[in-house]
CSV table of C-alpha atoms and ligand atoms in Angstrom, one decimal:
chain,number,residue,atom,x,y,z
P,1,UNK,CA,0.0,0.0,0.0
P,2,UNK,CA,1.5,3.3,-1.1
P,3,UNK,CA,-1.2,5.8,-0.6
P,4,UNK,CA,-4.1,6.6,1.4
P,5,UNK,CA,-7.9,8.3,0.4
P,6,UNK,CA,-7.7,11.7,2.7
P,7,UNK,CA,-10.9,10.9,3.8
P,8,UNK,CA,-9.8,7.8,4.8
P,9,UNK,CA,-6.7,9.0,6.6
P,10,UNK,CA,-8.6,12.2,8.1
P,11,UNK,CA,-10.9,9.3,9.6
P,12,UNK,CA,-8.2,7.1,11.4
P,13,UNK,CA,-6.0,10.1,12.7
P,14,UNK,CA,-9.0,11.5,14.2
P,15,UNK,CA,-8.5,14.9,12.5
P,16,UNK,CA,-10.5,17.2,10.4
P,17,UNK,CA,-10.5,16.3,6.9
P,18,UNK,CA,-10.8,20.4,6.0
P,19,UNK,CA,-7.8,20.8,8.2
P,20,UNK,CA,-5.9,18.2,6.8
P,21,UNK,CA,-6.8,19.5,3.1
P,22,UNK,CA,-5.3,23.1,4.3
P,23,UNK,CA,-2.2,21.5,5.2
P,24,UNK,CA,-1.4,19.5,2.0
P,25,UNK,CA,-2.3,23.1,0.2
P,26,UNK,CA,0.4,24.5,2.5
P,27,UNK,CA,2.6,21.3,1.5
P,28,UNK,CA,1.8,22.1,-2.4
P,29,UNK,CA,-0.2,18.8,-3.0
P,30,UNK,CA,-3.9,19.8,-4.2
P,31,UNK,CA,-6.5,17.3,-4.2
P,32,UNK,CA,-9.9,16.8,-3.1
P,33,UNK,CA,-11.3,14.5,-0.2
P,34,UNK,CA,-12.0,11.8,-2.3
P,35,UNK,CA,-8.3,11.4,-3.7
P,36,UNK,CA,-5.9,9.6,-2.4
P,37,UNK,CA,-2.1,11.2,-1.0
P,38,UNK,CA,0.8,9.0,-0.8
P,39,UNK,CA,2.4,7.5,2.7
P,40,UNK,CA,5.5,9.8,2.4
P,41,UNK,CA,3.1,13.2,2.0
P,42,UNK,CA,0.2,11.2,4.7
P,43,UNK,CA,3.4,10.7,7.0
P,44,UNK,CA,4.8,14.4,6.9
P,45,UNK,CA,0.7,15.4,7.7
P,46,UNK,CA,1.0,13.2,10.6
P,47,UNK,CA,4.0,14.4,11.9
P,48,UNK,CA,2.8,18.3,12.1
P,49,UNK,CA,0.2,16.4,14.6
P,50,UNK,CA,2.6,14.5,16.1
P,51,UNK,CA,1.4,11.4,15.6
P,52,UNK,CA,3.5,8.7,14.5
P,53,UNK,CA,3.1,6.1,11.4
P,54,UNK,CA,4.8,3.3,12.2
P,55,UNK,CA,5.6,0.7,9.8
P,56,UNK,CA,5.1,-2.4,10.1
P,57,UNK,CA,8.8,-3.3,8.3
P,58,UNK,CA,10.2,-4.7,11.1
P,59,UNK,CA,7.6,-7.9,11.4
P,60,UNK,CA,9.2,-8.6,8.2
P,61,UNK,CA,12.2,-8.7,8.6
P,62,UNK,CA,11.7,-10.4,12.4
P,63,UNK,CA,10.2,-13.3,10.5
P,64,UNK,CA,13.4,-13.4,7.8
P,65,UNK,CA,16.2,-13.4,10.5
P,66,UNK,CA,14.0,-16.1,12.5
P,67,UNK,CA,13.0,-18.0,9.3
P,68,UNK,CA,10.2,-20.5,11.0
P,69,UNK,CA,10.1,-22.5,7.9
P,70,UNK,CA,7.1,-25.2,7.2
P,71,UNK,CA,9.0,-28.6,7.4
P,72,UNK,CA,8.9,-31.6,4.8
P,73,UNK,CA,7.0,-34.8,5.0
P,74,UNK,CA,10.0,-36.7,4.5
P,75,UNK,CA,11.6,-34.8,7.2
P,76,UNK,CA,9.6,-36.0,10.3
P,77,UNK,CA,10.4,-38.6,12.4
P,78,UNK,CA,8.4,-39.6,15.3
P,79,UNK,CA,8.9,-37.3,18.9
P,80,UNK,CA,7.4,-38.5,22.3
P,81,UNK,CA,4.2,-37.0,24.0
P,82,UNK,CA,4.1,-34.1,25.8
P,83,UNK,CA,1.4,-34.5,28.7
P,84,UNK,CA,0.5,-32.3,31.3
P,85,UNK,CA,-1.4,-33.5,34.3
P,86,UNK,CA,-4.1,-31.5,35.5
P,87,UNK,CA,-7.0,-31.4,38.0
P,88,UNK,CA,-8.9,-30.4,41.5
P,89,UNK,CA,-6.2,-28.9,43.9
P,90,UNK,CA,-5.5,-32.3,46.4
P,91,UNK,CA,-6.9,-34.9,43.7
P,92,UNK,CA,-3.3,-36.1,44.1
P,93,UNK,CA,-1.5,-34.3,40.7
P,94,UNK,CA,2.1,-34.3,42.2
P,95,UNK,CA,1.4,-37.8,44.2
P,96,UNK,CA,0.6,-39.4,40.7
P,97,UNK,CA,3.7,-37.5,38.9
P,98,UNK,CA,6.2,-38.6,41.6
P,99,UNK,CA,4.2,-42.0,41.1
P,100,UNK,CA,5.3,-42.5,38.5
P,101,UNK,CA,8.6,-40.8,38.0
P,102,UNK,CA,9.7,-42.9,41.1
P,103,UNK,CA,8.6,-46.3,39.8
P,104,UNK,CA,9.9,-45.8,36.7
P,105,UNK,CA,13.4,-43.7,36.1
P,106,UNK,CA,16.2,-44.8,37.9
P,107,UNK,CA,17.7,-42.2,40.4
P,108,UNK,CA,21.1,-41.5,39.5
P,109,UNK,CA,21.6,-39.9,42.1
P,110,UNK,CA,22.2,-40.6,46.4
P,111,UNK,CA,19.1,-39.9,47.7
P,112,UNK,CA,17.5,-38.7,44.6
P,113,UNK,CA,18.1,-35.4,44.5
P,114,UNK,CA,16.7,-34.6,41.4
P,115,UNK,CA,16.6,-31.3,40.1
P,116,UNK,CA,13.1,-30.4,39.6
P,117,UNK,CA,12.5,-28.3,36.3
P,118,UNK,CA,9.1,-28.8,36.2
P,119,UNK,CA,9.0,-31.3,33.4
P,120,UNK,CA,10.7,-34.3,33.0
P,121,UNK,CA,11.0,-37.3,30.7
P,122,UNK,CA,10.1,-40.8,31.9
P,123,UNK,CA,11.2,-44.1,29.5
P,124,UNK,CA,8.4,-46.6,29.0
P,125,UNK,CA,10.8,-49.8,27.3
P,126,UNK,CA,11.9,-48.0,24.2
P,127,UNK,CA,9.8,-45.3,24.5
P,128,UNK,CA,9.5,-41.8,25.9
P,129,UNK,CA,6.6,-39.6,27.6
P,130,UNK,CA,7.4,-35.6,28.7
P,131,UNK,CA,5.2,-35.1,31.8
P,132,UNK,CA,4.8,-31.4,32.6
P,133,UNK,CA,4.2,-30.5,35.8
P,134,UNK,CA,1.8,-27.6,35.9
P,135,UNK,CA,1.2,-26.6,39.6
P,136,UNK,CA,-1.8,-24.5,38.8
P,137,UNK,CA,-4.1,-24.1,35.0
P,138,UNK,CA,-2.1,-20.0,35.2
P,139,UNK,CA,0.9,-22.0,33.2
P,140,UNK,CA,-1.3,-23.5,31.0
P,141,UNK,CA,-3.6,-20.5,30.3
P,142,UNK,CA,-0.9,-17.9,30.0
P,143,UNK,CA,0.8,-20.4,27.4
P,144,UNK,CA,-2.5,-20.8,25.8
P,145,UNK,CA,-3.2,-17.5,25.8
P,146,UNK,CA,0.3,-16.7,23.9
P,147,UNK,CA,-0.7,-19.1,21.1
P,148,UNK,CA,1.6,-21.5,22.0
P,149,UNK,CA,0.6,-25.2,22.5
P,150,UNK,CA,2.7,-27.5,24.4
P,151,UNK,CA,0.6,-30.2,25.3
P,152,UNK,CA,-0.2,-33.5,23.2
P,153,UNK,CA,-2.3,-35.2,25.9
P,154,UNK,CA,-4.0,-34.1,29.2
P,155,UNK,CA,-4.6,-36.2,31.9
P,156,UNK,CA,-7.3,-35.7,34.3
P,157,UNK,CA,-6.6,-36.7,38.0
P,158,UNK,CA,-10.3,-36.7,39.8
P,159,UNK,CA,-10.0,-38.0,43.5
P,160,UNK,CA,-12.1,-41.2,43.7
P,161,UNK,CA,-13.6,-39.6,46.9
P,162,UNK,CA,-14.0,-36.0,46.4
P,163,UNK,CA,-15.4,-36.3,42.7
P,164,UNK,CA,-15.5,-33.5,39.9
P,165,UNK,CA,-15.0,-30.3,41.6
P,166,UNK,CA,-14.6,-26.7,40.2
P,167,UNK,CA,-11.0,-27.1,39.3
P,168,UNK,CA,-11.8,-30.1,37.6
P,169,UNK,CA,-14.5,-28.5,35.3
P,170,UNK,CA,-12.0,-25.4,34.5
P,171,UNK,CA,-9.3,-28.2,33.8
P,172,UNK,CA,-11.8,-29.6,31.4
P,173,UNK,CA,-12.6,-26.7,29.1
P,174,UNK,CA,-8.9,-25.6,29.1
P,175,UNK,CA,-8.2,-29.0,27.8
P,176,UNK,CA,-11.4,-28.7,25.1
P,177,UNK,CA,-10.1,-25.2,24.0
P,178,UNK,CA,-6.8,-26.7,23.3
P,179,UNK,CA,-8.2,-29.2,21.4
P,180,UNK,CA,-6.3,-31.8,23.7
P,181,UNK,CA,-7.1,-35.3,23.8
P,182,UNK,CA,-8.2,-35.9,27.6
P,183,UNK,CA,-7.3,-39.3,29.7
P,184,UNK,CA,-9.1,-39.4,33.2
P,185,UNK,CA,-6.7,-40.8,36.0
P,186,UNK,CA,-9.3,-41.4,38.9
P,187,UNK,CA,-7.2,-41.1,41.7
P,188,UNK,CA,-7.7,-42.6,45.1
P,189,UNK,CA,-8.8,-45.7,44.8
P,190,UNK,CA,-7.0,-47.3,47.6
P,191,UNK,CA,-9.6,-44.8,49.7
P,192,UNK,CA,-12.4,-47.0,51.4
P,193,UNK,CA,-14.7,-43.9,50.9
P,194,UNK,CA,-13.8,-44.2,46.8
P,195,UNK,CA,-16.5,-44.3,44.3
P,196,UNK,CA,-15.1,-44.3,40.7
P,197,UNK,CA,-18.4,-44.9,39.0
P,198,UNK,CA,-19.3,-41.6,40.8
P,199,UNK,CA,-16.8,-39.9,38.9
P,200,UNK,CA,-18.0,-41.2,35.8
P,201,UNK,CA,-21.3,-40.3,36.4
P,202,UNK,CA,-20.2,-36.7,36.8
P,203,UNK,CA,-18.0,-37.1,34.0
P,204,UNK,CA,-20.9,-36.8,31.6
P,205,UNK,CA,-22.1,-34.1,32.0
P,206,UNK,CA,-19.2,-32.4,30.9
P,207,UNK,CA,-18.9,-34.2,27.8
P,208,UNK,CA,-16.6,-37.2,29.3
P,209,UNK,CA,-18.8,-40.4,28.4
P,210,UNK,CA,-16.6,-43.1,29.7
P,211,UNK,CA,-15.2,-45.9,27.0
P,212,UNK,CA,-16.8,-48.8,29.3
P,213,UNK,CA,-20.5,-46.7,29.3
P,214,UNK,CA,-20.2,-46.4,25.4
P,215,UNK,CA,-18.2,-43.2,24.9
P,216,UNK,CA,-14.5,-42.4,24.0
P,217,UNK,CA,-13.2,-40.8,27.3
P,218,UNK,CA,-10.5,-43.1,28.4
P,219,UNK,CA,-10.9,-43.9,32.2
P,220,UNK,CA,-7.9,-45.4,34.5
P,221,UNK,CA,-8.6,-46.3,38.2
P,222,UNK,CA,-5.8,-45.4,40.3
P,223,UNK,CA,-3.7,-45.3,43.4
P,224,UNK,CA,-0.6,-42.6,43.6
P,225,UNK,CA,-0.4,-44.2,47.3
P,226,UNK,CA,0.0,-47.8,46.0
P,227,UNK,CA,0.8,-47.5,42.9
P,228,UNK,CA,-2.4,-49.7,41.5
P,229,UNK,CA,-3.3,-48.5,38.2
P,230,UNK,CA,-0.1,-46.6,36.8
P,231,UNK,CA,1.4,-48.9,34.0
P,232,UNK,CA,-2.4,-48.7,32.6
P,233,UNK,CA,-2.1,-44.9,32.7
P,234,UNK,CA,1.0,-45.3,31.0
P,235,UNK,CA,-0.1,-47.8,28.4
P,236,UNK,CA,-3.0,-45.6,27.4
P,237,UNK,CA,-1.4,-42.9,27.2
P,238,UNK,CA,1.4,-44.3,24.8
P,239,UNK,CA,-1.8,-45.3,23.3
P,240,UNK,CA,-3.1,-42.0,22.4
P,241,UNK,CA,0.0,-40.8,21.7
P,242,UNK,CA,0.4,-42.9,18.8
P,243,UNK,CA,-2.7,-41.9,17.4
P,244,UNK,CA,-1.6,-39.1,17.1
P,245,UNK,CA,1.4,-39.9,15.1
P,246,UNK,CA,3.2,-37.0,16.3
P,247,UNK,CA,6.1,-35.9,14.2
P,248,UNK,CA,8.7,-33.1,14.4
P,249,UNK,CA,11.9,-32.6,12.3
P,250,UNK,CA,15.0,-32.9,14.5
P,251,UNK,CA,17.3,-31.9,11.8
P,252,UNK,CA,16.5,-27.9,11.5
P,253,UNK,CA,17.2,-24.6,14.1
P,254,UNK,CA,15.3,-25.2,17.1
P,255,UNK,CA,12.1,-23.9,17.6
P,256,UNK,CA,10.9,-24.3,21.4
P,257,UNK,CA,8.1,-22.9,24.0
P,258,UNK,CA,9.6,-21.8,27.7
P,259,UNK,CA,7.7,-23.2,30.4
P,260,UNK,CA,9.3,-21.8,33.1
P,261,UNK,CA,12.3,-19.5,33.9
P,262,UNK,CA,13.9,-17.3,37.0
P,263,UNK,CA,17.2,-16.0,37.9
P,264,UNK,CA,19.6,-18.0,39.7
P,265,UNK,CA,22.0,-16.3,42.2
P,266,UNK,CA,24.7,-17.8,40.8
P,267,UNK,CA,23.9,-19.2,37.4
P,268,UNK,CA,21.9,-15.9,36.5
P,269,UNK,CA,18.9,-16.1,33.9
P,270,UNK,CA,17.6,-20.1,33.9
P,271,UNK,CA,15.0,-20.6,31.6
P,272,UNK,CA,13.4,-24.1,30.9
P,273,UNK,CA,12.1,-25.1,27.4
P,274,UNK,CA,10.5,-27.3,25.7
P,275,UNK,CA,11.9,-28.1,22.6
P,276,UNK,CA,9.1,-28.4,19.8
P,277,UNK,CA,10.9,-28.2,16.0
P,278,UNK,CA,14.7,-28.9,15.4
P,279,UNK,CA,17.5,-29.8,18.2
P,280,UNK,CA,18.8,-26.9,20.4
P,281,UNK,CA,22.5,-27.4,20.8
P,282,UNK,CA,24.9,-26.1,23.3
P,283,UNK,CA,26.4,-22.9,21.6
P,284,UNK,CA,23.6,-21.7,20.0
P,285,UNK,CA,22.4,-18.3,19.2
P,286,UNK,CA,18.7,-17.8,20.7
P,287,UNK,CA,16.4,-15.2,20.8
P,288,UNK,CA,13.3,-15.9,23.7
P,289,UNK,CA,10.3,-13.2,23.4
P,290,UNK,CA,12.7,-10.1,24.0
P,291,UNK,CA,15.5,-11.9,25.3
P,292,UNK,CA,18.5,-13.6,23.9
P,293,UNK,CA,21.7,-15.6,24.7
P,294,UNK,CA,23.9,-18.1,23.2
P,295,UNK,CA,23.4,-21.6,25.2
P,296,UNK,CA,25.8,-21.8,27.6
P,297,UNK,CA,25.0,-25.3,29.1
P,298,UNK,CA,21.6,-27.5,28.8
P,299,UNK,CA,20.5,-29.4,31.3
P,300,UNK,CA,18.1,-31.9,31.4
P,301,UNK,CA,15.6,-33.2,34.0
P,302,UNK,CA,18.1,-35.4,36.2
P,303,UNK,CA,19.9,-32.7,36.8
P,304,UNK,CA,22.7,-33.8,34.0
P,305,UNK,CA,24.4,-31.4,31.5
P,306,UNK,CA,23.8,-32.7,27.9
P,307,UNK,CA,24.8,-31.1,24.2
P,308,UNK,CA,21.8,-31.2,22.6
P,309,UNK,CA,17.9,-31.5,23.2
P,310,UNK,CA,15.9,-32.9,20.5
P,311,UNK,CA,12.0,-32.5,19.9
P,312,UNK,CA,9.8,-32.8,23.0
P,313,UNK,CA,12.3,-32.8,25.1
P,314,UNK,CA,12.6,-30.6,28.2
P,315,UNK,CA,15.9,-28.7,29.0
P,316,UNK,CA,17.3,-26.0,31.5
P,317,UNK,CA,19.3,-23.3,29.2
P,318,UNK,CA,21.7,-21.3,30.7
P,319,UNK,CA,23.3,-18.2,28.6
P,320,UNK,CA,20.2,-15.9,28.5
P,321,UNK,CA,20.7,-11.9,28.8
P,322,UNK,CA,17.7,-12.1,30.8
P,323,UNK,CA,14.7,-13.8,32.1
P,324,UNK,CA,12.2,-14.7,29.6
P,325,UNK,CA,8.5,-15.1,30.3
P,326,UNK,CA,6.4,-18.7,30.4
P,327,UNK,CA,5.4,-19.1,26.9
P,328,UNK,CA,7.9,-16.9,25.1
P,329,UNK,CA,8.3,-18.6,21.8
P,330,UNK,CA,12.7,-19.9,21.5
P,331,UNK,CA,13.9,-19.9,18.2
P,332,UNK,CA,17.5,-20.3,17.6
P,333,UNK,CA,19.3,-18.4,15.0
P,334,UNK,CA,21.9,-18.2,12.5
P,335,UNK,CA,24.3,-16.4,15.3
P,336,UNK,CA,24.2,-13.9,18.4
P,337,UNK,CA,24.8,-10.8,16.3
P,338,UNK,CA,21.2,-11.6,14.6
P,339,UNK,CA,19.9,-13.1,18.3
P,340,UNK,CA,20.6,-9.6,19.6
P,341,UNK,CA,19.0,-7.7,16.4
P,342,UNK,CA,15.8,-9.5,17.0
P,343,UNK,CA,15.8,-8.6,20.8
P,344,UNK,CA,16.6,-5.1,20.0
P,345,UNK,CA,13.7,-5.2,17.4
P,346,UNK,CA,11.1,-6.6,19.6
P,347,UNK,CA,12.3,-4.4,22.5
P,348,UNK,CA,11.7,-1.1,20.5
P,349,UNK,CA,8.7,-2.6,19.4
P,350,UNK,CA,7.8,-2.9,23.6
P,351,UNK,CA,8.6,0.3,24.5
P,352,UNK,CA,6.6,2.0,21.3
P,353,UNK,CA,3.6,-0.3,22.3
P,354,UNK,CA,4.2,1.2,26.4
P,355,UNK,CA,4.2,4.5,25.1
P,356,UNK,CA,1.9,4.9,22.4
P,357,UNK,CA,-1.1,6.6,23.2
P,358,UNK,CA,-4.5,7.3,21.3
P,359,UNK,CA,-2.2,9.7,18.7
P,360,UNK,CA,-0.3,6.8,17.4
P,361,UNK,CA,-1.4,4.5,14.8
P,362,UNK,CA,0.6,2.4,12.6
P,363,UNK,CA,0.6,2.3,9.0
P,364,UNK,CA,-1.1,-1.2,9.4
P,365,UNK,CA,-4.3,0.4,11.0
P,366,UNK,CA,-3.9,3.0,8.5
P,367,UNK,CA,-3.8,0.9,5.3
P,368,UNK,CA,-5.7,-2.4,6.7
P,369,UNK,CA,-9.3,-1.3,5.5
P,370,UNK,CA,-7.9,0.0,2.0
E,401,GTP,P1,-2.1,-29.4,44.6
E,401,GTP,O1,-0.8,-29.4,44.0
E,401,GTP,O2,-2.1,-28.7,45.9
E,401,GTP,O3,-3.2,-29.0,43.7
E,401,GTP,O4,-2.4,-30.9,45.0
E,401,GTP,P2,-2.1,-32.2,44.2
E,401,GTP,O5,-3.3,-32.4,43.3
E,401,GTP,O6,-0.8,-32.2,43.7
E,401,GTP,O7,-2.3,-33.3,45.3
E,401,GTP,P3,-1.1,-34.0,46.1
E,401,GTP,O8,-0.4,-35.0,45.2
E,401,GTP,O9,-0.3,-33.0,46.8
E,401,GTP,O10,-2.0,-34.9,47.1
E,401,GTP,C1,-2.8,-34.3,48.0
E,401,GTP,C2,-3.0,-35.3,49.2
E,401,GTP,O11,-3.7,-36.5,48.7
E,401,GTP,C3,-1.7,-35.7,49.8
E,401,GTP,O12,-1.9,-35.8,51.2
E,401,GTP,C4,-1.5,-37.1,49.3
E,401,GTP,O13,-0.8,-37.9,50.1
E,401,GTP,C5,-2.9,-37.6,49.1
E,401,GTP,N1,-3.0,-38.6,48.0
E,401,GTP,C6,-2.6,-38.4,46.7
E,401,GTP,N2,-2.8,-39.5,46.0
E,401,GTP,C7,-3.3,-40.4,46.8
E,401,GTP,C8,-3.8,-41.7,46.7
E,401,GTP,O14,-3.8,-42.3,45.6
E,401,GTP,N3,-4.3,-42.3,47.8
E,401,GTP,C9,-4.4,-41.7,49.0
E,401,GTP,N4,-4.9,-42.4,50.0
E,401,GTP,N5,-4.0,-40.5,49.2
E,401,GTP,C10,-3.5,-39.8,48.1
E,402,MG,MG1,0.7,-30.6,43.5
């Protein structure tokens, strides 16, 4: 778009249309309402106003350093699940994780102190599951709410003895909006007061229709307190993930979402990802929302430094200026010079955004209805 109806441009500047005619006579350009000026002479009006057309160039060019190309067919190979477990506060969420992370991955470590990054991989024979441990739906919503989707599978934990609570519901329709397959882990079924077919019942009228009552919602009784139940939950959900057929090319620049991150007295920024596209590698350039870095050291859930962190897979990244924000989309790029271009970019972009007022519009709202 290269020029603007005065009309038009009178409208979204908020200013008379007679005044603005004046002022293009005083400028030398002579038209009527109904014709159109170009950007450079709309720009110049603007600017006796003090307002501000700002173009939208710099998207552009964002999108050609980062290059978030589509991927080929022939490129993707299978990546595990992502699953994050969800439910009623006390339906036994972190009981069930530590379930199953305890009877499952070997503790390297004397008296397994594992470093908790809030996600962590767990191997099922030859294959893997990512469990993301969300401590409230706020993670989940604010990732959501960014556009960036994490989560393959969700699994539902419903006490056997408290049944569907408010929690539960809003668990449910976070799932639904996502689009996320759901798998109900009824929880507490070494409880004498337990009624699983309780839960069900409750299930349904949220939508949930139990497989054994005819519908598709995949139900597992279970005990995070004796441990009854959890190589089901696993099973189905290795199930669903391979329904799925999920896929991501491992061979490209990493593309990632950050699930968590905070500064570390003495390692500084620390920033957990998960990786979702390409493998992040140690000594790569990274831009993170408006932060960036080169990777220092990964580390993964046990606590271990590793090289490189393929898709799915969650990593610690140390070697950020800063601390980016849950949900910040990672991309790495071709180096840091570009890494701290981007950042610079998107951090003028931040302040114009905190400082614009009802006089600024940006070429986009001034062309968009053209
Ligand atoms: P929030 O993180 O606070 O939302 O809770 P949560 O859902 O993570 O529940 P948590 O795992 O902390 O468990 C809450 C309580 O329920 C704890 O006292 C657990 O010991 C107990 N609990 C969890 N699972 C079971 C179970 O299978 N059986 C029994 N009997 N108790 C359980
Ligand atoms: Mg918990």
């Amino acid at each position: 778009p290269e020029s603007v109806r005065v009309s038009e441009f009178a409208e979204r500047i908020k200013k008379p249309a007679t005044e603005i005619l004046k002022k293009l006579i005083l400028m030398g350009v002579f038209v009527t309402i109904n014709q159109e000026i170009s950007f450079e002479v709309a720009e110049k009006i603007a600017e006796q106003y003090n307002i501000l057309l700002e173009k939208e160039v710099k998207q552009e060019r964002e999108e050609v350093l980062i290059n978030d190309f589509e991927d080929k067919e022939e490129d993707l190979m299978p990546r595990p699940p992502v699953v994050t477990v969800m439910g009623h506060v006390d339906h036994g969420k972190t009981s069930l994780l530590d379930a199953i992370r305890h009877s499952k991955v070997v503790e390297t470590e004397a008296g397994g102190i594992t470093q908790h990054i809030g996600a962590y991989t767990v191997d099922i024979n030859d294959k893997k599951i990512v469990f993301l441990d969300t401590p409230g739906h706020e993670a989940f919503t604010a990732m959501r709410a960014r556009g960036a989707q994490v989560t393959d599978i969700a699994i539902l934990v419903v006490a056997a003895d408290d049944g569907v609570m408010p929690q539960t519901i809003e668990a449910i329709n976070h799932a639904k909006a996502a689009n996320v397959p759901i798998i109900v882990a009824i929880n507490k079924i070494d409880k004498s007061s337990a009624n699983p077919d309780r839960v069900k019942q409750e299930l349904t009228e949220y939508g949930l229709i139990a497989e054994e009552w005819g519908g598709d919602t995949i139900c597992v009784p279970v005990s995070a307190k004796t441990k009854q139940g959890i190589d089901t939950l696993l099973e189905m959900i290795l199930l669903v993930a391979e329904m799925q057929e999920l896929k991501a090319n491992p061979n490209r620049p990493a593309k990632g979402t950050i699930i968590e991150a905070k500064l570390d007295k003495g390692r500084g920024p620390v920033a957990t990802v998960i990786v979702q596209k390409g493998t992040l590698k140690v000594g790569d350039s990274i831009i993170a929302g408006t932060t960036y870095g080169k990777v220092r050291a990964l580390i993964d859930d046990k606590g271990r430094k590793v090289k490189s962190a393929g898709p799915s897979i969650p990593v610690e990244i140390l070697g950020l200026a800063e601390v980016p924000n849950a949900g910040d989309i990672l991309y790495a790029v071709s180096d840091e010079k570009t890494a701290r271009q981007i950042s610079e970019m998107r951090k003028e972009k931040e302040r114009q955004q905190y400082f614009a007022s009802s006089s600024k519009i940006t070429l986009q709202d001034l062309f968009s209805q053209i």
